[in-house]
């Protein structure tokens, strides 16, 4: 500032005896005392935290000068808070906090189990060579191709899934296995593996299931008999004339909708759970409801129409619908074996050894180059139509006679035969059923053809040369341009048909009754007079 | 942008565009100049447009703009504490935001909608006492209809090192946050359609 000129405001103030504070603190000693008091006040330790203001300010200023943040005056409070926070951490307590195991560590432990190579692996490797094709799907290769399309999970997750598959194969007797996809849920997600079990094992399971069912039926019969005995003592209430439509039997394991067995797990590292086979009733009901998956297989599905089963069954039904609707392969890759005729049960197909992969450009341009290799599901809920009237014969033996009158004519339903081209899939309104594109226009030699389904958003397929694969990532629901309207409950059943005998009518009043009685007496009197007259006549 | 190379700036949305976009249903075509014929969808709106001298069509570009705006308004979320409000009323990034803790990250109430707050005054006095006005000036997520589970799904991935929220109202909106760090964000991959069946699906 330099020495002030006489016309400037600060002139003369720096001379001793002229500063504005002079009348308060006259001499240097008192000023020093004041400074010491101020410093002592700043150094006063707080009773609560053991810090003092002086040190705190010093730390703050040091920090600010070190870091030199922008707009310091705006964030000064947060800086102060941070410094205090830092102070507390350095405090050494005699009581140490228990070392909290972060959940990341626990999850890592589970995944670690996946990485451990089992001791008995050498034997498995020999067996695999005998089998021929490796059962383990190459998840990483598939992930690589899908990544070019922009679809897929992170590399880490794919690798975990890969290892989880390896575990699955070593535990279950599996012939072929494929990564079907991932379905998202509210609390947890599902990772799904499509599997074909080796033949001997399936039969054992079927037998077990049948035994369970017959045992259950016997129990029900026993209970039914007891109830009937009780009922005979009391007058029975009127039996309802409602007869539920005959139950459509589910398809046998290994055919139709139950061609593959599905295993799910919530996360790689968790144990695999087998999903039960699907029944047509479940598929029919799943078509009418739209529910989110929670991630727990035993969660109940509360809906109308009431879904027969819990979340595991609903999941299985949706998987069946998605597979039937969106699993495609390049046309010609699969062919019917020449020996068999195309019957209703034309379920088998085999790889065509003479298949020549068409170029990628063709695969993208025309949808006729792709074909479904899973049978579509009929309205009935099965892939192969069955006449429910056949079953009614068994019911008649149980003694219900009303069925003959009420049999409806079931029309035979035919679905599209296996290996239909997807160009014949109908779109909704003006949205085509499939959208095809090449993964890149820039490098046509290495681009792959990618197919997105518009009916089931989240279903993708890719093809590149001889390789192709289908996958699903999504919530598990079908796309509909209109909003979902749940079915209305059926009208309440009428209790009794209206008959004059039970129709309500007002009771006649006393006057009416007396009038009626008088009229009756008159009529009687007239009749007697007539008789008397007749008697007199004779 | 259609190919991530050439980008075109979109104009901000107007109320009119938003109202019209709600009527148009179905997938996007992929062509920004495609025109939806409003006469089929909503004859009243078409009549209004005709009266005001414009054609009764809606361009896909306008629908796109309106959809983006709707998504941002409805489900654009940020973690609590990421943004602070100064006494002057302006909102800006909190440079000292160190992320939510694991416990907080699992709770819906620690995320806010990044839009004008609407129901702050409806809270009881007890709740207001707990709030810190510099950070709690936005709508919290736990009041999203439907009540109870709400319209969000929270999941911890990678053993708890990332928390992922997925919106059930706009299927495809994913919000991620790495607890105890400053990283968070949201992206939308999807068909651009609101999930009106949400109440039936829960």
CSV table of N, CA, C and O in Angstrom, one decimal, chain A residues 307-416:
chain,number,residue,atom,x,y,z
A,307,UNK,N,-53.3,-69.5,-10.9
A,307,UNK,CA,-52.2,-70.3,-11.6
A,307,UNK,C,-52.0,-71.5,-10.8
A,307,UNK,O,-51.8,-71.5,-9.6
A,308,UNK,N,-52.1,-72.7,-11.5
A,308,UNK,CA,-51.9,-73.9,-10.7
A,308,UNK,C,-50.4,-74.2,-10.5
A,308,UNK,O,-49.7,-74.9,-11.2
A,309,UNK,N,-49.9,-73.7,-9.4
A,309,UNK,CA,-48.5,-73.9,-9.1
A,309,UNK,C,-47.9,-72.7,-8.5
A,309,UNK,O,-48.5,-71.6,-8.4
A,310,UNK,N,-46.6,-72.8,-8.2
A,310,UNK,CA,-45.9,-71.6,-7.7
A,310,UNK,C,-44.9,-71.1,-8.7
A,310,UNK,O,-45.0,-71.4,-9.9
A,311,UNK,N,-44.0,-70.2,-8.3
A,311,UNK,CA,-43.2,-69.5,-9.2
A,311,UNK,C,-42.3,-70.5,-10.1
A,311,UNK,O,-42.1,-70.2,-11.2
A,312,UNK,N,-41.9,-71.6,-9.5
A,312,UNK,CA,-41.1,-72.6,-10.3
A,312,UNK,C,-41.9,-73.0,-11.5
A,312,UNK,O,-41.4,-73.1,-12.6
A,313,UNK,N,-43.2,-73.3,-11.3
A,313,UNK,CA,-44.0,-73.8,-12.4
A,313,UNK,C,-44.2,-72.7,-13.4
A,313,UNK,O,-44.2,-72.9,-14.6
A,314,UNK,N,-44.5,-71.4,-12.9
A,314,UNK,CA,-44.7,-70.3,-13.9
A,314,UNK,C,-43.4,-70.1,-14.7
A,314,UNK,O,-43.5,-69.8,-15.9
A,315,UNK,N,-42.3,-70.2,-14.0
A,315,UNK,CA,-41.0,-70.0,-14.7
A,315,UNK,C,-40.9,-71.0,-15.8
A,315,UNK,O,-40.5,-70.7,-16.9
A,316,UNK,N,-41.2,-72.3,-15.5
A,316,UNK,CA,-41.0,-73.3,-16.4
A,316,UNK,C,-42.0,-73.1,-17.6
A,316,UNK,O,-41.6,-73.3,-18.7
A,317,UNK,N,-43.2,-72.7,-17.3
A,317,UNK,CA,-44.2,-72.4,-18.4
A,317,UNK,C,-43.7,-71.3,-19.3
A,317,UNK,O,-43.7,-71.4,-20.5
A,318,UNK,N,-43.1,-70.2,-18.7
A,318,UNK,CA,-42.6,-69.1,-19.6
A,318,UNK,C,-41.5,-69.6,-20.4
A,318,UNK,O,-41.3,-69.2,-21.6
A,319,UNK,N,-40.6,-70.4,-19.8
A,319,UNK,CA,-39.4,-70.9,-20.5
A,319,UNK,C,-39.9,-71.7,-21.7
A,319,UNK,O,-39.4,-71.6,-22.8
A,320,UNK,N,-41.0,-72.6,-21.5
A,320,UNK,CA,-41.5,-73.4,-22.6
A,320,UNK,C,-42.0,-72.5,-23.7
A,320,UNK,O,-41.8,-72.7,-24.9
A,321,UNK,N,-42.8,-71.5,-23.3
A,321,UNK,CA,-43.4,-70.6,-24.3
A,321,UNK,C,-42.3,-69.9,-25.1
A,321,UNK,O,-42.3,-69.7,-26.3
A,322,UNK,N,-41.3,-69.4,-24.4
A,322,UNK,CA,-40.2,-68.6,-25.1
A,322,UNK,C,-39.4,-69.6,-26.0
A,322,UNK,O,-39.1,-69.2,-27.2
A,323,UNK,N,-39.1,-70.8,-25.5
A,323,UNK,CA,-38.4,-71.7,-26.4
A,323,UNK,C,-39.2,-72.0,-27.6
A,323,UNK,O,-38.7,-72.0,-28.7
A,324,UNK,N,-40.5,-72.3,-27.5
A,324,UNK,CA,-41.3,-72.6,-28.6
A,324,UNK,C,-41.4,-71.5,-29.6
A,324,UNK,O,-41.5,-71.6,-30.8
A,325,UNK,N,-41.4,-70.3,-29.1
A,325,UNK,CA,-41.6,-69.1,-29.9
A,325,UNK,C,-40.4,-68.6,-30.6
A,325,UNK,O,-40.4,-68.0,-31.6
A,326,UNK,N,-39.2,-68.8,-30.0
A,326,UNK,CA,-38.1,-68.0,-30.5
A,326,UNK,C,-36.8,-68.9,-30.7
A,326,UNK,O,-35.8,-68.3,-31.1
A,327,UNK,N,-36.9,-70.2,-30.6
A,327,UNK,CA,-35.6,-70.9,-30.8
A,327,UNK,C,-35.6,-71.2,-32.3
A,327,UNK,O,-36.4,-72.0,-32.9
A,328,UNK,N,-34.6,-70.6,-33.0
A,328,UNK,CA,-34.5,-70.8,-34.4
A,328,UNK,C,-33.1,-71.2,-34.8
A,328,UNK,O,-32.1,-71.1,-34.0
A,329,UNK,N,-33.0,-71.7,-36.0
A,329,UNK,CA,-31.6,-72.1,-36.5
A,329,UNK,C,-31.6,-71.8,-38.0
A,329,UNK,O,-32.7,-71.7,-38.6
A,330,UNK,N,-30.5,-71.8,-38.6
A,330,UNK,CA,-30.5,-71.6,-40.0
A,330,UNK,C,-31.2,-72.7,-40.7
A,330,UNK,O,-31.1,-73.9,-40.4
A,331,UNK,N,-32.0,-72.3,-41.8
A,331,UNK,CA,-32.7,-73.4,-42.5
A,331,UNK,C,-31.8,-74.4,-43.1
A,331,UNK,O,-30.8,-74.0,-43.7
A,332,UNK,N,-32.1,-75.6,-42.9
A,332,UNK,CA,-31.3,-76.7,-43.4
A,332,UNK,C,-30.3,-77.2,-42.5
A,332,UNK,O,-29.7,-78.3,-42.7
A,333,UNK,N,-30.1,-76.5,-41.4
A,333,UNK,CA,-29.1,-77.1,-40.4
A,333,UNK,C,-29.7,-78.4,-39.8
A,333,UNK,O,-28.9,-79.3,-39.6
A,334,UNK,N,-31.0,-78.4,-39.5
A,334,UNK,CA,-31.6,-79.6,-39.0
A,334,UNK,C,-32.5,-80.1,-40.1
A,334,UNK,O,-33.1,-79.4,-40.9
A,335,UNK,N,-32.6,-81.4,-40.2
A,335,UNK,CA,-33.5,-82.0,-41.2
A,335,UNK,C,-34.2,-83.2,-40.5
A,335,UNK,O,-33.7,-83.7,-39.5
A,336,UNK,N,-35.3,-83.6,-41.1
A,336,UNK,CA,-35.9,-84.8,-40.6
A,336,UNK,C,-35.2,-86.0,-41.0
A,336,UNK,O,-34.7,-86.0,-42.1
A,337,UNK,N,-35.0,-87.0,-40.2
A,337,UNK,CA,-34.4,-88.2,-40.6
A,337,UNK,C,-35.2,-88.9,-41.7
A,337,UNK,O,-36.4,-88.8,-41.6
A,338,UNK,N,-34.6,-89.4,-42.6
A,338,UNK,CA,-35.3,-89.9,-43.8
A,338,UNK,C,-36.2,-91.1,-43.5
A,338,UNK,O,-37.1,-91.4,-44.2
A,339,UNK,N,-35.8,-91.9,-42.5
A,339,UNK,CA,-36.6,-93.1,-42.3
A,339,UNK,C,-38.0,-92.8,-41.8
A,339,UNK,O,-39.0,-93.4,-42.2
A,340,UNK,N,-38.1,-91.9,-40.9
A,340,UNK,CA,-39.4,-91.7,-40.3
A,340,UNK,C,-40.3,-90.8,-41.2
A,340,UNK,O,-39.9,-90.0,-41.9
A,341,UNK,N,-41.6,-91.1,-41.1
A,341,UNK,CA,-42.6,-90.3,-41.8
A,341,UNK,C,-42.9,-89.1,-40.9
A,341,UNK,O,-42.8,-89.1,-39.7
A,342,UNK,N,-43.5,-88.1,-41.5
A,342,UNK,CA,-43.9,-87.0,-40.7
A,342,UNK,C,-45.2,-87.2,-40.1
A,342,UNK,O,-46.2,-86.9,-40.7
A,343,UNK,N,-45.2,-87.7,-38.9
A,343,UNK,CA,-46.5,-87.9,-38.2
A,343,UNK,C,-46.7,-86.8,-37.2
A,343,UNK,O,-45.9,-85.8,-37.2
A,344,UNK,N,-47.7,-86.9,-36.4
A,344,UNK,CA,-47.9,-85.9,-35.4
A,344,UNK,C,-46.7,-85.8,-34.5
A,344,UNK,O,-46.3,-84.7,-34.0
A,345,UNK,N,-46.1,-86.9,-34.3
A,345,UNK,CA,-45.0,-86.9,-33.3
A,345,UNK,C,-43.6,-86.6,-34.0
A,345,UNK,O,-42.6,-87.2,-33.7
A,346,UNK,N,-43.7,-85.8,-35.1
A,346,UNK,CA,-42.4,-85.5,-35.8
A,346,UNK,C,-41.5,-84.6,-34.9
A,346,UNK,O,-41.3,-83.5,-35.2
A,347,UNK,N,-41.1,-85.2,-33.9
A,347,UNK,CA,-40.4,-84.4,-32.9
A,347,UNK,C,-38.9,-84.4,-33.1
A,347,UNK,O,-38.1,-83.6,-32.6
A,348,UNK,N,-38.4,-85.4,-33.8
A,348,UNK,CA,-37.0,-85.6,-33.8
A,348,UNK,C,-36.4,-84.9,-35.1
A,348,UNK,O,-37.0,-84.8,-36.1
A,349,UNK,N,-35.2,-84.4,-34.9
A,349,UNK,CA,-34.5,-83.9,-36.0
A,349,UNK,C,-33.1,-84.1,-35.8
A,349,UNK,O,-32.6,-84.3,-34.7
A,350,UNK,N,-32.4,-84.1,-36.8
A,350,UNK,CA,-30.9,-84.3,-36.6
A,350,UNK,C,-30.2,-83.4,-37.5
A,350,UNK,O,-30.7,-82.8,-38.5
A,351,UNK,N,-29.0,-83.2,-37.2
A,351,UNK,CA,-28.1,-82.3,-37.9
A,351,UNK,C,-27.9,-82.8,-39.3
A,351,UNK,O,-27.8,-83.9,-39.6
A,352,UNK,N,-27.9,-81.8,-40.2
A,352,UNK,CA,-27.7,-82.2,-41.6
A,352,UNK,C,-26.2,-82.1,-41.9
A,352,UNK,O,-25.7,-81.0,-41.9
A,353,UNK,N,-25.6,-83.2,-42.2
A,353,UNK,CA,-24.2,-83.1,-42.4
A,353,UNK,C,-23.8,-82.4,-43.7
A,353,UNK,O,-22.7,-81.9,-43.8
A,354,UNK,N,-24.8,-82.3,-44.6
A,354,UNK,CA,-24.4,-81.6,-45.8
A,354,UNK,C,-24.8,-80.1,-45.8
A,354,UNK,O,-24.9,-79.5,-46.9
A,355,UNK,N,-25.0,-79.6,-44.7
A,355,UNK,CA,-25.5,-78.2,-44.6
A,355,UNK,C,-24.4,-77.3,-45.0
A,355,UNK,O,-23.3,-77.3,-44.5
A,356,UNK,N,-24.7,-76.4,-45.9
A,356,UNK,CA,-23.7,-75.4,-46.3
A,356,UNK,C,-24.2,-74.0,-45.8
A,356,UNK,O,-25.3,-73.6,-46.2
A,357,UNK,N,-23.5,-73.4,-44.9
A,357,UNK,CA,-24.0,-72.2,-44.4
A,357,UNK,C,-24.1,-71.1,-45.4
A,357,UNK,O,-23.1,-70.8,-46.1
A,358,UNK,N,-25.2,-70.5,-45.5
A,358,UNK,CA,-25.3,-69.4,-46.5
A,358,UNK,C,-24.6,-68.1,-46.0
A,358,UNK,O,-24.3,-68.0,-44.8
A,359,UNK,N,-24.2,-67.2,-46.9
A,359,UNK,CA,-23.5,-66.1,-46.4
A,359,UNK,C,-24.4,-65.2,-45.5
A,359,UNK,O,-25.6,-65.2,-45.5
A,360,UNK,N,-23.6,-64.4,-44.7
A,360,UNK,CA,-24.3,-63.6,-43.7
A,360,UNK,C,-25.3,-62.6,-44.3
A,360,UNK,O,-26.4,-62.4,-43.8
A,361,UNK,N,-24.9,-62.1,-45.4
A,361,UNK,CA,-25.8,-61.1,-46.0
A,361,UNK,C,-27.2,-61.7,-46.3
A,361,UNK,O,-28.2,-61.1,-46.1
A,362,UNK,N,-27.2,-62.9,-46.8
A,362,UNK,CA,-28.5,-63.6,-47.1
A,362,UNK,C,-29.2,-63.8,-45.8
A,362,UNK,O,-30.5,-63.7,-45.8
A,363,UNK,N,-28.5,-64.2,-44.8
A,363,UNK,CA,-29.2,-64.5,-43.6
A,363,UNK,C,-29.9,-63.3,-43.0
A,363,UNK,O,-30.9,-63.4,-42.4
A,364,UNK,N,-29.3,-62.2,-43.3
A,364,UNK,CA,-30.0,-61.0,-42.7
A,364,UNK,C,-31.1,-60.5,-43.6
A,364,UNK,O,-32.1,-60.1,-43.1
A,365,UNK,N,-31.0,-60.6,-44.9
A,365,UNK,CA,-32.0,-60.1,-45.7
A,365,UNK,C,-33.3,-60.8,-45.7
A,365,UNK,O,-34.4,-60.2,-45.6
A,366,UNK,N,-33.2,-62.1,-45.8
A,366,UNK,CA,-34.5,-62.8,-45.9
A,366,UNK,C,-34.7,-63.7,-44.6
A,366,UNK,O,-33.8,-64.4,-44.2
A,367,UNK,N,-35.8,-63.6,-44.0
A,367,UNK,CA,-36.1,-64.4,-42.9
A,367,UNK,C,-36.3,-65.8,-43.2
A,367,UNK,O,-36.5,-66.7,-42.4
A,368,UNK,N,-36.4,-66.1,-44.5
A,368,UNK,CA,-36.7,-67.5,-44.9
A,368,UNK,C,-35.5,-68.4,-44.6
A,368,UNK,O,-35.5,-69.6,-44.8
A,369,UNK,N,-34.4,-67.8,-44.3
A,369,UNK,CA,-33.2,-68.6,-44.0
A,369,UNK,C,-33.1,-69.1,-42.6
A,369,UNK,O,-32.2,-69.8,-42.3
A,370,UNK,N,-34.1,-68.8,-41.8
A,370,UNK,CA,-34.1,-69.3,-40.5
A,370,UNK,C,-35.4,-70.1,-40.3
A,370,UNK,O,-36.4,-69.9,-40.9
A,371,UNK,N,-35.3,-71.1,-39.4
A,371,UNK,CA,-36.4,-72.0,-39.2
A,371,UNK,C,-36.5,-72.3,-37.7
A,371,UNK,O,-35.5,-72.4,-37.0
A,372,UNK,N,-37.7,-72.5,-37.2
A,372,UNK,CA,-37.9,-72.9,-35.8
A,372,UNK,C,-37.4,-74.4,-35.7
A,372,UNK,O,-37.8,-75.2,-36.6
A,373,UNK,N,-36.8,-74.7,-34.6
A,373,UNK,CA,-36.5,-76.1,-34.4
A,373,UNK,C,-37.1,-76.6,-33.2
A,373,UNK,O,-36.8,-77.6,-32.6
A,374,UNK,N,-38.1,-75.8,-32.7
A,374,UNK,CA,-38.8,-76.3,-31.5
A,374,UNK,C,-40.3,-76.3,-31.9
A,374,UNK,O,-40.7,-75.3,-32.5
A,375,UNK,N,-41.0,-77.2,-31.6
A,375,UNK,CA,-42.4,-77.3,-32.0
A,375,UNK,C,-43.2,-76.2,-31.3
A,375,UNK,O,-43.0,-75.9,-30.1
A,376,UNK,N,-44.1,-75.6,-32.0
A,376,UNK,CA,-45.0,-74.6,-31.4
A,376,UNK,C,-46.0,-75.2,-30.5
A,376,UNK,O,-46.4,-76.3,-30.6
A,377,UNK,N,-46.5,-74.4,-29.5
A,377,UNK,CA,-47.4,-74.9,-28.5
A,377,UNK,C,-48.8,-74.6,-29.0
A,377,UNK,O,-49.1,-73.4,-29.4
A,378,UNK,N,-49.7,-75.6,-29.0
A,378,UNK,CA,-51.1,-75.3,-29.5
A,378,UNK,C,-51.8,-74.6,-28.4
A,378,UNK,O,-51.4,-74.4,-27.2
A,379,UNK,N,-53.1,-74.3,-28.7
A,379,UNK,CA,-53.9,-73.6,-27.7
A,379,UNK,C,-54.1,-74.5,-26.5
A,379,UNK,O,-54.3,-74.0,-25.4
A,380,UNK,N,-54.1,-75.8,-26.7
A,380,UNK,CA,-54.4,-76.7,-25.6
A,380,UNK,C,-53.3,-76.7,-24.6
A,380,UNK,O,-53.5,-77.0,-23.5
A,381,UNK,N,-52.1,-76.3,-25.0
A,381,UNK,CA,-51.0,-76.2,-24.0
A,381,UNK,C,-50.0,-77.3,-24.3
A,381,UNK,O,-49.1,-77.5,-23.5
A,382,UNK,N,-50.2,-78.1,-25.3
A,382,UNK,CA,-49.3,-79.2,-25.6
A,382,UNK,C,-48.8,-78.9,-27.0
A,382,UNK,O,-49.3,-78.2,-27.8
A,383,UNK,N,-47.7,-79.7,-27.4
A,383,UNK,CA,-47.2,-79.6,-28.7
A,383,UNK,C,-48.0,-80.6,-29.6
A,383,UNK,O,-48.2,-80.4,-30.8
A,384,UNK,N,-48.4,-81.7,-29.1
A,384,UNK,CA,-49.1,-82.7,-29.8
A,384,UNK,C,-50.5,-82.7,-29.3
A,384,UNK,O,-50.8,-82.9,-28.1
A,385,UNK,N,-51.5,-82.6,-30.2
A,385,UNK,CA,-52.9,-82.5,-29.8
A,385,UNK,C,-53.4,-83.8,-29.3
A,385,UNK,O,-53.2,-84.8,-29.8
A,386,UNK,N,-54.1,-83.7,-28.2
A,386,UNK,CA,-54.7,-85.0,-27.7
A,386,UNK,C,-56.2,-84.7,-27.5
A,386,UNK,O,-56.6,-83.6,-27.1
A,387,UNK,N,-57.0,-85.7,-27.8
A,387,UNK,CA,-58.4,-85.5,-27.7
A,387,UNK,C,-58.9,-85.8,-26.2
A,387,UNK,O,-58.8,-86.9,-25.8
A,388,UNK,N,-59.3,-84.8,-25.5
A,388,UNK,CA,-59.7,-85.1,-24.1
A,388,UNK,C,-60.8,-86.0,-24.0
A,388,UNK,O,-61.1,-86.6,-22.9
A,389,UNK,N,-61.6,-86.2,-25.1
A,389,UNK,CA,-62.7,-87.1,-25.0
A,389,UNK,C,-62.3,-88.5,-24.7
A,389,UNK,O,-63.0,-89.3,-24.1
A,390,UNK,N,-61.1,-88.9,-25.1
A,390,UNK,CA,-60.6,-90.2,-24.8
A,390,UNK,C,-60.5,-90.5,-23.3
A,390,UNK,O,-60.8,-91.5,-22.8
A,391,UNK,N,-60.2,-89.4,-22.6
A,391,UNK,CA,-60.0,-89.6,-21.2
A,391,UNK,C,-61.3,-89.8,-20.5
A,391,UNK,O,-61.4,-90.4,-19.4
A,392,UNK,N,-62.4,-89.3,-21.1
A,392,UNK,CA,-63.6,-89.3,-20.3
A,392,UNK,C,-64.1,-90.8,-20.2
A,392,UNK,O,-64.9,-91.0,-19.3
A,393,UNK,N,-63.6,-91.7,-20.9
A,393,UNK,CA,-64.0,-93.1,-20.7
A,393,UNK,C,-63.6,-93.6,-19.4
A,393,UNK,O,-64.4,-94.2,-18.7
A,394,UNK,N,-62.4,-93.2,-19.0
A,394,UNK,CA,-62.0,-93.6,-17.6
A,394,UNK,C,-62.9,-93.0,-16.6
A,394,UNK,O,-63.2,-93.6,-15.6
A,395,UNK,N,-63.3,-91.8,-16.8
A,395,UNK,CA,-64.1,-91.1,-15.8
A,395,UNK,C,-65.4,-91.8,-15.6
A,395,UNK,O,-66.0,-91.9,-14.6
A,396,UNK,N,-65.9,-92.3,-16.8
A,396,UNK,CA,-67.3,-92.9,-16.7
A,396,UNK,C,-67.2,-94.1,-15.8
A,396,UNK,O,-68.2,-94.4,-15.1
A,397,UNK,N,-66.1,-94.7,-15.7
A,397,UNK,CA,-66.1,-95.9,-14.9
A,397,UNK,C,-66.2,-95.5,-13.4
A,397,UNK,O,-66.7,-96.3,-12.6
A,398,UNK,N,-65.9,-94.3,-13.1
A,398,UNK,CA,-66.1,-93.9,-11.7
A,398,UNK,C,-67.5,-93.6,-11.4
A,398,UNK,O,-67.8,-93.4,-10.2
A,399,UNK,N,-68.4,-93.6,-12.3
A,399,UNK,CA,-69.8,-93.5,-12.0
A,399,UNK,C,-70.4,-92.2,-12.3
A,399,UNK,O,-71.5,-91.9,-11.7
A,400,UNK,N,-69.8,-91.3,-13.1
A,400,UNK,CA,-70.5,-90.1,-13.3
A,400,UNK,C,-71.2,-90.2,-14.7
A,400,UNK,O,-70.6,-90.4,-15.7
A,401,UNK,N,-72.5,-90.0,-14.7
A,401,UNK,CA,-73.2,-90.3,-15.9
A,401,UNK,C,-73.5,-89.1,-16.7
A,401,UNK,O,-73.8,-89.2,-17.9
A,402,UNK,N,-73.3,-87.9,-16.1
A,402,UNK,CA,-73.7,-86.7,-16.9
A,402,UNK,C,-72.7,-86.4,-18.0
A,402,UNK,O,-73.0,-85.5,-18.7
A,403,UNK,N,-71.6,-87.1,-18.0
A,403,UNK,CA,-70.6,-86.6,-19.0
A,403,UNK,C,-71.0,-86.8,-20.4
A,403,UNK,O,-70.6,-86.0,-21.3
A,404,UNK,N,-71.7,-87.8,-20.7
A,404,UNK,CA,-72.0,-88.1,-22.1
A,404,UNK,C,-72.8,-86.9,-22.7
A,404,UNK,O,-72.5,-86.5,-23.9
A,405,UNK,N,-73.7,-86.3,-21.9
A,405,UNK,CA,-74.4,-85.2,-22.5
A,405,UNK,C,-73.6,-84.0,-22.7
A,405,UNK,O,-73.8,-83.2,-23.6
A,406,UNK,N,-72.6,-83.8,-21.8
A,406,UNK,CA,-71.9,-82.5,-21.8
A,406,UNK,C,-70.7,-82.5,-22.6
A,406,UNK,O,-69.9,-81.6,-22.6
A,407,UNK,N,-70.3,-83.6,-23.3
A,407,UNK,CA,-69.1,-83.6,-24.1
A,407,UNK,C,-69.2,-82.6,-25.1
A,407,UNK,O,-70.1,-82.5,-25.9
A,408,UNK,N,-68.2,-81.7,-25.1
A,408,UNK,CA,-68.1,-80.8,-26.2
A,408,UNK,C,-67.3,-81.3,-27.3
A,408,UNK,O,-66.5,-82.2,-27.2
A,409,UNK,N,-67.6,-80.8,-28.5
A,409,UNK,CA,-66.8,-81.3,-29.6
A,409,UNK,C,-65.4,-80.6,-29.6
A,409,UNK,O,-65.4,-79.4,-29.7
A,410,UNK,N,-64.4,-81.4,-29.4
A,410,UNK,CA,-63.1,-80.8,-29.4
A,410,UNK,C,-62.6,-80.9,-30.8
A,410,UNK,O,-62.5,-81.9,-31.4
A,411,UNK,N,-62.3,-79.7,-31.3
A,411,UNK,CA,-61.7,-79.8,-32.7
A,411,UNK,C,-60.3,-80.0,-32.6
A,411,UNK,O,-59.6,-79.5,-31.8
A,412,UNK,N,-59.8,-80.8,-33.6
A,412,UNK,CA,-58.4,-81.1,-33.6
A,412,UNK,C,-57.6,-79.9,-33.9
A,412,UNK,O,-57.9,-79.2,-34.8
A,413,UNK,N,-56.7,-79.6,-33.1
A,413,UNK,CA,-55.8,-78.4,-33.4
A,413,UNK,C,-54.6,-78.9,-34.0
A,413,UNK,O,-53.9,-79.8,-33.6
A,414,UNK,N,-54.2,-78.2,-35.1
A,414,UNK,CA,-52.9,-78.5,-35.6
A,414,UNK,C,-52.1,-77.2,-35.5
A,414,UNK,O,-52.5,-76.1,-35.8
A,415,UNK,N,-50.9,-77.5,-35.2
A,415,UNK,CA,-49.9,-76.3,-35.1
A,415,UNK,C,-49.0,-76.4,-36.3
A,415,UNK,O,-49.2,-77.3,-37.2
A,416,UNK,N,-48.1,-75.5,-36.4
A,416,UNK,CA,-47.2,-75.5,-37.5
A,416,UNK,C,-46.3,-76.7,-37.3
A,416,UNK,O,-45.8,-77.0,-36.2
